[in-house]
């Protein structure tokens, strides 16, 4: 409902940040955060079934290079989707977009199950990626604007880390669905994509109850509705916790606006916060190259280079996925207590150093499939916390009006550079042998270490701070932080 735009004074950010943790927050986590399980399911399934898709009996008959191409196309779709839907998320609101993007994912992943040739398969992967990419912008912005500041770090990391629950589920499902005693070679992999759609429908039912971000509402002229919504949230939280909420005195003065143009977005990112932009790009490129390169092609490394059967390969992804989930869950609280800078830098540099050791051992051919998997579990325990913190960082260090677009931009550029180039390179490296794949691991390690060094010098101390204190809204009448 349109309202007249005006200058208002609001206490909504402080009211949301001072809420005690309650069942209402769990509803937000489940309704929004579980979409990362879908992404993990998608990526792992395509990695786990890659060997089957190279068989003529699958009905597609892709080559190893085609598998890398399909991965790159998925990532390209995610980049395009994040930019398009990220812009619309800031313009139309969080809720409208996180419903649209989930519906797009559902339609595209169902269509993937009916692929009849490589071209159709590639097209479906593009639009599946577009839906997931749009989710990143809409969901991360909504979560950070609804979760209290003191819990933002652990919640963001745990939610982004839940990707790996989907990865583990995808690996286990792949083992069953690739069993030709149970399902024909051209049927099992199709069912895998269908199961992703079933999970998406369940998430859609929960997500209907997630509200619009009150922060977005009061800036875009819906301040009365925002006040009513926060009143309802406070009443529910008091009922769930039995605690009486203290009044909030701190206020924020805002000049409401209908939308924020690209010119303003660029000016804020590269004029007002240039160092933060370098930081966001560095973190995203490092983690995107490492993860997309390794996980889109790991089944091929196992089957083509280490002699693992196609049916057994997905089992090796399960412990790696669990290690990835454990990292953000175990280390996440330290991002709110020890702080962003030491934890982000430590997780990036630490995982990079461990990856160098892994690459050297792999190159020397002293690692079999089990030993390499153990190494990956250790590397990605730390790398996963770092990768999750990249999304947290770009979500909280830019103003409210540009938050979704900032997430979209850095995801698209970072993932475009690292996530498209990585799978394409590794698809070729697998064809060339162990030495070439080891070179790819060294590249990934170098990018992770470099990103950690950038965090040391340019990191923002955002732990337990209100989003408006980290970066004042563009519409705010208070002076904004400059340069950092």
Coordinates of C-alpha atoms in Angstrom, one line a residue:
X1 CA 0.0 0.0 0.0
X2 CA 1.5 3.3 -1.1
X3 CA 2.0 6.0 1.5
X4 CA 3.3 9.6 1.3
X5 CA 7.0 9.8 1.6
X6 CA 8.3 12.0 4.4
X7 CA 11.0 12.5 7.0
X8 CA 10.3 10.3 10.0
X9 CA 11.9 9.3 13.3
X10 CA 11.9 5.6 14.2
X11 CA 13.1 3.3 17.0
X12 CA 12.5 0.2 15.0
X13 CA 16.1 -0.9 14.6
X14 CA 16.8 -0.6 18.4
X15 CA 13.5 -2.4 19.1
X16 CA 14.4 -5.4 16.9
X17 CA 18.0 -5.5 18.2
X18 CA 17.0 -5.7 21.9
X19 CA 14.6 -8.6 21.5
X20 CA 15.6 -11.8 23.4
X21 CA 15.9 -14.9 21.3
X22 CA 12.5 -16.6 20.9
X23 CA 10.5 -19.0 18.9
X24 CA 9.7 -16.3 16.4
X25 CA 13.4 -16.1 15.5
X26 CA 13.5 -19.8 14.9
X27 CA 10.6 -19.4 12.5
X28 CA 12.7 -16.8 10.6
X29 CA 15.7 -19.2 10.6
X30 CA 13.7 -22.1 9.3
X31 CA 11.7 -20.2 6.8
X32 CA 14.6 -18.3 5.3
X33 CA 17.8 -20.2 6.2
X34 CA 16.8 -23.6 5.0
X35 CA 17.1 -22.6 1.4
X36 CA 20.9 -23.1 1.7
X37 CA 20.1 -26.8 2.1
X38 CA 18.6 -26.6 -1.4
X39 CA 21.7 -25.0 -2.8
X40 CA 23.9 -27.7 -1.2
X41 CA 21.6 -30.4 -2.5
X42 CA 21.8 -29.0 -6.0
X43 CA 25.5 -28.6 -6.2
X44 CA 26.3 -31.9 -4.6
X45 CA 23.9 -33.9 -6.7
X46 CA 25.3 -32.6 -9.9
X47 CA 28.8 -33.3 -8.6
X48 CA 27.9 -36.8 -7.3
X49 CA 26.0 -37.8 -10.5
X50 CA 28.6 -36.3 -12.8
X51 CA 30.2 -39.7 -13.6
X52 CA 26.7 -41.1 -14.4
X53 CA 25.9 -38.2 -16.7
X54 CA 29.0 -39.0 -18.8
X55 CA 27.6 -42.5 -19.5
X56 CA 25.6 -43.0 -22.7
X57 CA 22.9 -44.9 -20.7
X58 CA 22.1 -41.7 -18.7
X59 CA 20.3 -40.2 -21.8
X60 CA 22.6 -37.2 -21.8
X61 CA 26.1 -38.5 -22.5
X62 CA 28.0 -35.5 -21.3
X63 CA 31.8 -35.3 -21.4
X64 CA 33.9 -34.4 -18.3
X65 CA 34.4 -31.0 -19.9
X66 CA 30.6 -30.7 -20.2
X67 CA 30.3 -31.3 -16.5
X68 CA 32.6 -28.4 -15.9
X69 CA 30.6 -26.3 -18.4
X70 CA 27.3 -27.2 -16.7
X71 CA 28.7 -26.1 -13.3
X72 CA 29.9 -22.9 -14.9
X73 CA 26.5 -22.3 -16.4
X74 CA 24.8 -22.9 -13.1
X75 CA 27.1 -20.3 -11.4
X76 CA 26.5 -17.9 -14.3
X77 CA 22.8 -18.2 -13.8
X78 CA 23.3 -17.5 -10.1
X79 CA 25.3 -14.4 -10.8
X80 CA 22.7 -13.0 -13.2
X81 CA 19.9 -13.9 -10.9
X82 CA 21.6 -12.3 -7.9
X83 CA 22.0 -9.0 -9.8
X84 CA 18.5 -8.9 -11.2
X85 CA 16.7 -10.0 -8.1
X86 CA 19.1 -8.2 -5.8
X87 CA 18.1 -4.9 -7.4
X88 CA 14.4 -5.8 -7.2
X89 CA 14.8 -6.9 -3.6
X90 CA 15.9 -3.4 -2.6
X91 CA 13.2 -1.9 -4.8
X92 CA 10.2 -4.2 -4.1
X93 CA 10.9 -5.6 -0.7
X94 CA 12.5 -8.7 0.8
X95 CA 9.4 -10.9 1.1
X96 CA 8.1 -10.5 -2.4
X97 CA 11.5 -11.4 -3.9
X98 CA 12.2 -14.4 -1.6
X99 CA 8.9 -15.9 -2.7
X100 CA 9.6 -15.2 -6.4
X101 CA 13.1 -16.6 -6.4
X102 CA 12.0 -19.8 -4.6
X103 CA 9.3 -20.4 -7.2
X104 CA 11.8 -19.9 -10.0
X105 CA 14.1 -22.5 -8.4
X106 CA 11.2 -25.0 -8.1
X107 CA 10.2 -24.6 -11.7
X108 CA 13.7 -24.9 -13.0
X109 CA 14.8 -27.9 -11.0
X110 CA 11.7 -29.8 -11.9
X111 CA 12.4 -29.0 -15.6
X112 CA 16.0 -30.3 -15.1
X113 CA 14.6 -33.7 -14.2
X114 CA 13.0 -33.9 -17.7
X115 CA 16.2 -33.0 -19.6
X116 CA 16.4 -34.8 -22.9
X117 CA 19.7 -33.4 -24.3
X118 CA 22.7 -31.4 -23.1
X119 CA 21.4 -28.0 -24.4
X120 CA 18.1 -28.3 -22.4
X121 CA 20.0 -29.5 -19.4
X122 CA 22.3 -26.4 -19.6
X123 CA 19.3 -24.1 -19.9
X124 CA 17.7 -25.6 -16.8
X125 CA 20.9 -25.3 -14.8
X126 CA 21.1 -21.6 -15.7
X127 CA 17.6 -20.8 -14.4
X128 CA 18.0 -23.1 -11.4
X129 CA 21.1 -21.0 -10.6
X130 CA 19.2 -17.8 -11.2
X131 CA 16.7 -18.7 -8.6
X132 CA 19.4 -19.6 -6.0
X133 CA 21.4 -16.5 -6.8
X134 CA 18.3 -14.3 -6.2
X135 CA 17.8 -16.1 -2.9
X136 CA 21.2 -15.1 -1.7
X137 CA 20.4 -11.4 -2.0
X138 CA 16.8 -11.6 -0.7
X139 CA 17.5 -14.0 2.2
X140 CA 20.7 -12.6 3.6
X141 CA 19.4 -9.1 3.7
X142 CA 16.1 -10.2 5.3
X143 CA 17.9 -12.3 7.9
X144 CA 20.3 -9.6 9.0
X145 CA 17.5 -7.1 9.3
X146 CA 15.4 -9.4 11.5
X147 CA 18.0 -11.0 13.7
X148 CA 19.2 -9.1 16.9
X149 CA 22.7 -7.6 16.5
X150 CA 24.3 -9.7 19.2
X151 CA 23.3 -13.0 17.5
X152 CA 23.9 -11.9 13.9
X153 CA 27.3 -13.5 13.4
X154 CA 26.5 -17.0 14.7
X155 CA 23.1 -17.1 13.0
X156 CA 24.4 -15.9 9.6
X157 CA 27.3 -18.4 9.7
X158 CA 25.1 -21.3 10.8
X159 CA 22.5 -20.6 8.2
X160 CA 25.1 -20.3 5.4
X161 CA 26.8 -23.4 6.8
X162 CA 23.5 -25.3 6.5
X163 CA 24.3 -25.5 2.8
X164 CA 26.4 -28.5 3.8
X165 CA 23.5 -30.4 5.3
X166 CA 22.0 -30.3 1.9
X167 CA 25.3 -31.4 0.5
X168 CA 25.4 -34.4 2.8
X169 CA 21.8 -35.3 2.0
X170 CA 22.6 -34.9 -1.7
X171 CA 25.5 -37.3 -1.5
X172 CA 23.6 -40.0 0.4
X173 CA 20.6 -39.7 -2.0
X174 CA 22.9 -39.9 -5.0
X175 CA 24.3 -43.3 -3.7
X176 CA 20.8 -44.7 -3.6
X177 CA 19.5 -43.1 -6.8
X178 CA 22.6 -44.1 -8.8
X179 CA 22.2 -47.8 -7.8
X180 CA 21.2 -49.4 -11.1
X181 CA 19.7 -52.3 -9.2
X182 CA 17.1 -49.9 -7.9
X183 CA 16.7 -47.3 -10.6
X184 CA 17.6 -47.4 -14.3
X185 CA 20.6 -45.3 -15.4
X186 CA 18.4 -42.7 -17.1
X187 CA 15.9 -42.5 -14.2
X188 CA 17.8 -42.2 -10.9
X189 CA 19.5 -38.9 -11.6
X190 CA 16.2 -37.4 -12.7
X191 CA 14.6 -38.4 -9.4
X192 CA 17.4 -36.6 -7.5
X193 CA 16.3 -33.2 -9.0
X194 CA 12.7 -34.0 -8.3
X195 CA 13.5 -34.5 -4.6
X196 CA 15.0 -31.1 -4.5
X197 CA 11.7 -29.6 -5.7
X198 CA 9.8 -31.5 -2.9
X199 CA 12.1 -29.9 -0.3
X200 CA 11.5 -26.5 -1.9
X201 CA 7.8 -26.9 -1.6
X202 CA 8.1 -27.6 2.1
X203 CA 10.2 -24.5 2.6
X204 CA 7.6 -22.4 0.6
X205 CA 4.9 -23.4 3.1
X206 CA 7.0 -22.2 6.1
X207 CA 8.1 -19.1 4.3
X208 CA 4.6 -17.8 3.9
X209 CA 4.6 -16.8 7.5
X210 CA 7.9 -14.8 7.4
X211 CA 7.1 -11.1 7.5
X212 CA 8.6 -8.2 5.4
X213 CA 11.6 -6.5 6.9
X214 CA 10.4 -3.6 9.1
X215 CA 13.6 -1.8 8.2
X216 CA 12.8 -1.9 4.5
X217 CA 9.2 -0.9 5.3
X218 CA 9.9 2.3 7.2
X219 CA 12.4 3.6 4.6
X220 CA 10.0 3.0 1.7
X221 CA 7.0 4.8 3.2
X222 CA 5.3 2.0 5.1
X223 CA 6.3 3.2 8.6
X224 CA 2.9 2.8 10.1
X225 CA 2.7 -0.8 8.9
X226 CA 6.2 -1.3 10.2
X227 CA 5.3 -0.1 13.6
X228 CA 2.3 -2.4 13.7
X229 CA 4.4 -5.3 12.6
X230 CA 7.1 -4.7 15.3
X231 CA 4.3 -4.3 17.9
X232 CA 3.0 -7.7 17.0
X233 CA 6.6 -9.2 17.0
X234 CA 7.3 -7.8 20.5
X235 CA 3.9 -9.1 21.8
X236 CA 4.7 -12.6 20.4
X237 CA 8.3 -12.6 21.8
X238 CA 7.1 -11.4 25.3
X239 CA 4.5 -14.2 25.2
X240 CA 7.1 -16.8 24.2
X241 CA 9.8 -15.8 26.6
X242 CA 7.8 -14.4 29.6
X243 CA 10.1 -11.3 29.6
X244 CA 8.9 -7.7 29.7
X245 CA 10.8 -5.7 27.1
X246 CA 12.5 -2.5 28.1
X247 CA 11.6 0.7 26.2
X248 CA 14.1 1.9 23.6
X249 CA 15.3 5.5 23.6
X250 CA 17.7 5.5 20.6
X251 CA 16.0 6.7 17.4
X252 CA 16.9 7.2 13.8
X253 CA 15.7 10.0 11.5
X254 CA 15.0 8.9 8.0
X255 CA 14.0 10.7 4.7
X256 CA 11.8 8.0 3.1
X257 CA 12.4 7.1 -0.5
X258 CA 10.6 4.9 -3.1
X259 CA 13.7 3.4 -4.5
X260 CA 17.5 3.7 -4.8
X261 CA 19.0 4.0 -8.3
X262 CA 22.1 2.4 -9.6
X263 CA 24.0 5.7 -9.5
X264 CA 23.5 5.9 -5.8
X265 CA 24.4 2.3 -5.3
X266 CA 27.7 2.8 -7.2
X267 CA 28.4 6.0 -5.4
X268 CA 27.9 4.4 -2.0
X269 CA 30.0 1.3 -2.8
X270 CA 32.9 2.8 -4.5
X271 CA 32.8 6.5 -3.4
X272 CA 31.8 6.3 0.2
X273 CA 33.1 2.8 1.0
X274 CA 35.8 1.9 -1.4
X275 CA 37.9 -0.2 1.1
X276 CA 34.8 -2.2 2.1
X277 CA 34.2 -2.9 -1.6
X278 CA 37.8 -4.2 -2.1
X279 CA 37.2 -6.4 1.1
X280 CA 33.9 -7.8 -0.2
X281 CA 35.3 -8.7 -3.6
X282 CA 38.5 -10.3 -2.1
X283 CA 36.5 -12.5 0.3
X284 CA 34.0 -13.7 -2.4
X285 CA 36.6 -14.4 -5.1
X286 CA 38.7 -16.6 -2.8
X287 CA 35.9 -18.7 -1.4
X288 CA 34.0 -19.0 -4.7
X289 CA 37.0 -20.3 -6.7
X290 CA 37.9 -22.8 -4.0
X291 CA 34.5 -24.2 -3.4
X292 CA 33.1 -24.2 -6.9
X293 CA 36.3 -25.6 -8.4
X294 CA 36.6 -28.5 -5.9
X295 CA 33.1 -29.6 -5.3
X296 CA 31.7 -29.4 -8.8
X297 CA 34.5 -31.8 -9.9
X298 CA 35.4 -33.8 -6.8
X299 CA 33.5 -36.9 -8.0
X300 CA 35.5 -36.8 -11.2
X301 CA 38.8 -36.6 -9.3
X302 CA 37.8 -39.7 -7.3
X303 CA 36.5 -41.7 -10.3
X304 CA 39.0 -40.6 -13.0
X305 CA 42.2 -40.2 -11.0
X306 CA 41.9 -42.2 -7.8
X307 CA 40.0 -45.3 -9.0
X308 CA 36.8 -44.9 -7.0
X309 CA 33.7 -46.4 -8.6
X310 CA 30.9 -44.0 -9.6
X311 CA 28.5 -45.6 -7.2
X312 CA 30.8 -45.2 -4.2
X313 CA 32.1 -41.6 -5.0
X314 CA 29.2 -39.8 -3.3
X315 CA 30.0 -41.4 0.0
X316 CA 33.3 -39.5 0.1
X317 CA 31.4 -36.2 0.0
X318 CA 29.4 -36.9 3.2
X319 CA 32.2 -36.5 5.7
X320 CA 33.5 -33.4 3.8
X321 CA 30.0 -31.9 3.9
X322 CA 29.6 -32.6 7.6
X323 CA 33.0 -31.0 8.3
X324 CA 31.9 -27.9 6.4
X325 CA 28.8 -27.7 8.4
X326 CA 30.6 -28.2 11.7
X327 CA 33.0 -25.3 11.0
X328 CA 30.5 -22.4 11.1
X329 CA 28.5 -24.1 13.8
X330 CA 31.5 -24.5 16.1
X331 CA 33.4 -21.4 15.3
X332 CA 30.4 -19.1 14.6
X333 CA 30.0 -17.8 18.1
X334 CA 33.6 -16.6 18.1
X335 CA 32.7 -14.2 15.3
X336 CA 30.4 -12.4 17.8
X337 CA 32.8 -12.6 20.8
X338 CA 36.4 -12.4 19.5
X339 CA 35.3 -10.3 16.6
X340 CA 35.0 -10.4 12.8
X341 CA 38.6 -9.4 11.8
X342 CA 40.6 -12.1 13.7
X343 CA 38.1 -14.8 12.9
X344 CA 37.6 -14.1 9.2
X345 CA 41.4 -13.6 8.6
X346 CA 42.2 -16.7 10.6
X347 CA 39.8 -18.9 8.9
X348 CA 40.8 -17.8 5.4
X349 CA 44.6 -17.9 5.9
X350 CA 44.4 -21.1 8.0
X351 CA 42.4 -23.0 5.4
X352 CA 44.7 -21.7 2.7
X353 CA 47.8 -23.0 4.4
X354 CA 46.2 -26.3 5.0
X355 CA 45.2 -26.5 1.4
X356 CA 48.9 -25.9 0.3
X357 CA 49.9 -28.9 2.4
X358 CA 47.0 -31.0 0.9
X359 CA 48.1 -30.0 -2.7
X360 CA 51.7 -30.9 -2.0
X361 CA 50.7 -34.4 -0.7
X362 CA 48.2 -34.9 -3.6
X363 CA 50.9 -33.9 -6.2
X364 CA 53.3 -36.3 -4.6
X365 CA 50.6 -39.0 -5.0
X366 CA 50.8 -40.1 -1.4
X367 CA 47.1 -39.6 -0.9
X368 CA 44.5 -42.2 -1.7
X369 CA 40.8 -41.3 -1.8
X370 CA 40.3 -41.8 1.9
X371 CA 43.3 -39.7 2.9
X372 CA 42.4 -36.9 0.5
X373 CA 38.9 -36.9 2.0
X374 CA 40.3 -36.6 5.5
X375 CA 42.5 -33.6 4.3
X376 CA 39.4 -31.9 2.8
X377 CA 37.5 -32.4 6.0
X378 CA 40.2 -30.5 7.9
X379 CA 40.7 -27.8 5.3
X380 CA 37.0 -27.1 4.9
X381 CA 36.2 -27.0 8.6
X382 CA 38.0 -23.6 8.6
X383 CA 37.3 -22.6 5.0
X384 CA 33.5 -23.0 5.5
X385 CA 33.5 -20.6 8.4
X386 CA 35.4 -18.1 6.2
X387 CA 33.2 -18.6 3.2
X388 CA 30.0 -18.1 5.3
X389 CA 31.5 -14.9 6.8
X390 CA 31.9 -13.4 3.3
X391 CA 28.1 -13.3 3.0
X392 CA 27.8 -11.9 6.5
X393 CA 30.4 -9.2 5.8
X394 CA 28.9 -7.7 2.6
X395 CA 25.4 -7.9 4.2
X396 CA 26.2 -5.9 7.2
X397 CA 28.8 -3.3 6.1
X398 CA 26.7 -1.4 3.5
X399 CA 23.7 0.8 4.0
X400 CA 20.2 -0.6 4.3
X401 CA 19.0 0.8 0.9
X402 CA 21.8 -1.0 -0.9
X403 CA 22.1 -4.1 1.2
X404 CA 20.6 -6.6 -1.2
X405 CA 22.3 -5.1 -4.2
X406 CA 25.6 -5.2 -2.4
X407 CA 25.2 -8.9 -1.6
X408 CA 24.2 -9.5 -5.2
X409 CA 27.1 -7.5 -6.7
X410 CA 29.8 -9.0 -4.7
X411 CA 28.3 -12.5 -5.0
X412 CA 28.0 -12.0 -8.8
X413 CA 31.4 -10.5 -9.4
X414 CA 33.3 -12.8 -7.0
X415 CA 31.5 -15.9 -8.0
X416 CA 31.7 -15.0 -11.6
X417 CA 35.4 -14.7 -11.4
X418 CA 36.0 -17.6 -9.1
X419 CA 33.0 -19.8 -9.6
X420 CA 32.9 -19.9 -13.4
X421 CA 36.6 -20.0 -14.0
X422 CA 37.2 -22.6 -11.3
X423 CA 34.9 -25.4 -12.6
X424 CA 36.0 -24.8 -16.2
X425 CA 39.7 -25.0 -15.3
X426 CA 39.2 -28.0 -13.0
X427 CA 37.2 -29.8 -15.7
X428 CA 40.2 -29.5 -18.0
X429 CA 42.7 -30.3 -15.2
X430 CA 41.0 -33.6 -14.4
X431 CA 41.5 -34.6 -18.0
X432 CA 45.2 -33.7 -17.8
X433 CA 45.9 -35.7 -14.6
X434 CA 47.0 -35.3 -10.9
X435 CA 49.7 -32.7 -11.5
X436 CA 47.3 -30.3 -13.2
X437 CA 44.7 -30.7 -10.5
X438 CA 47.3 -30.0 -7.8
X439 CA 48.1 -26.7 -9.6
X440 CA 44.4 -25.8 -9.3
X441 CA 44.6 -26.5 -5.5
X442 CA 47.6 -24.2 -5.2
X443 CA 45.7 -21.4 -7.0
X444 CA 42.7 -21.8 -4.6
X445 CA 45.0 -21.7 -1.6
X446 CA 46.7 -18.5 -2.9
X447 CA 43.4 -16.8 -3.3
X448 CA 42.2 -17.8 0.2
X449 CA 45.4 -16.6 1.8
X450 CA 45.3 -13.3 -0.1
X451 CA 41.7 -12.7 1.0
X452 CA 42.7 -13.3 4.6
X453 CA 45.4 -10.7 4.4
X454 CA 43.0 -8.2 2.9
X455 CA 40.7 -8.8 5.9
X456 CA 43.6 -8.0 8.3
X457 CA 44.0 -4.6 6.8
X458 CA 40.5 -3.7 5.7
X459 CA 38.2 -5.7 7.9
X460 CA 35.3 -3.9 9.7
X461 CA 34.7 -4.4 13.4
X462 CA 31.0 -5.1 13.1
X463 CA 30.4 -7.7 15.9
X464 CA 27.4 -7.0 18.1
X465 CA 26.7 -3.6 16.5
X466 CA 23.5 -2.4 15.0
X467 CA 23.4 -2.4 11.2
X468 CA 22.7 1.3 11.3
X469 CA 25.8 1.9 13.4
X470 CA 28.0 0.0 11.0
X471 CA 26.7 1.8 8.0
X472 CA 24.1 4.6 8.3
X473 CA 21.2 4.4 5.9
X474 CA 21.6 6.5 2.8
X475 CA 18.3 8.1 3.8
X476 CA 19.5 8.8 7.3
X477 CA 19.7 12.4 8.5
X478 CA 22.7 11.5 10.7
X479 CA 26.3 11.8 9.3
X480 CA 27.6 8.6 7.6
X481 CA 30.9 6.9 8.1
X482 CA 33.3 7.7 5.3
X483 CA 36.0 5.6 3.6
X484 CA 35.8 2.4 5.5

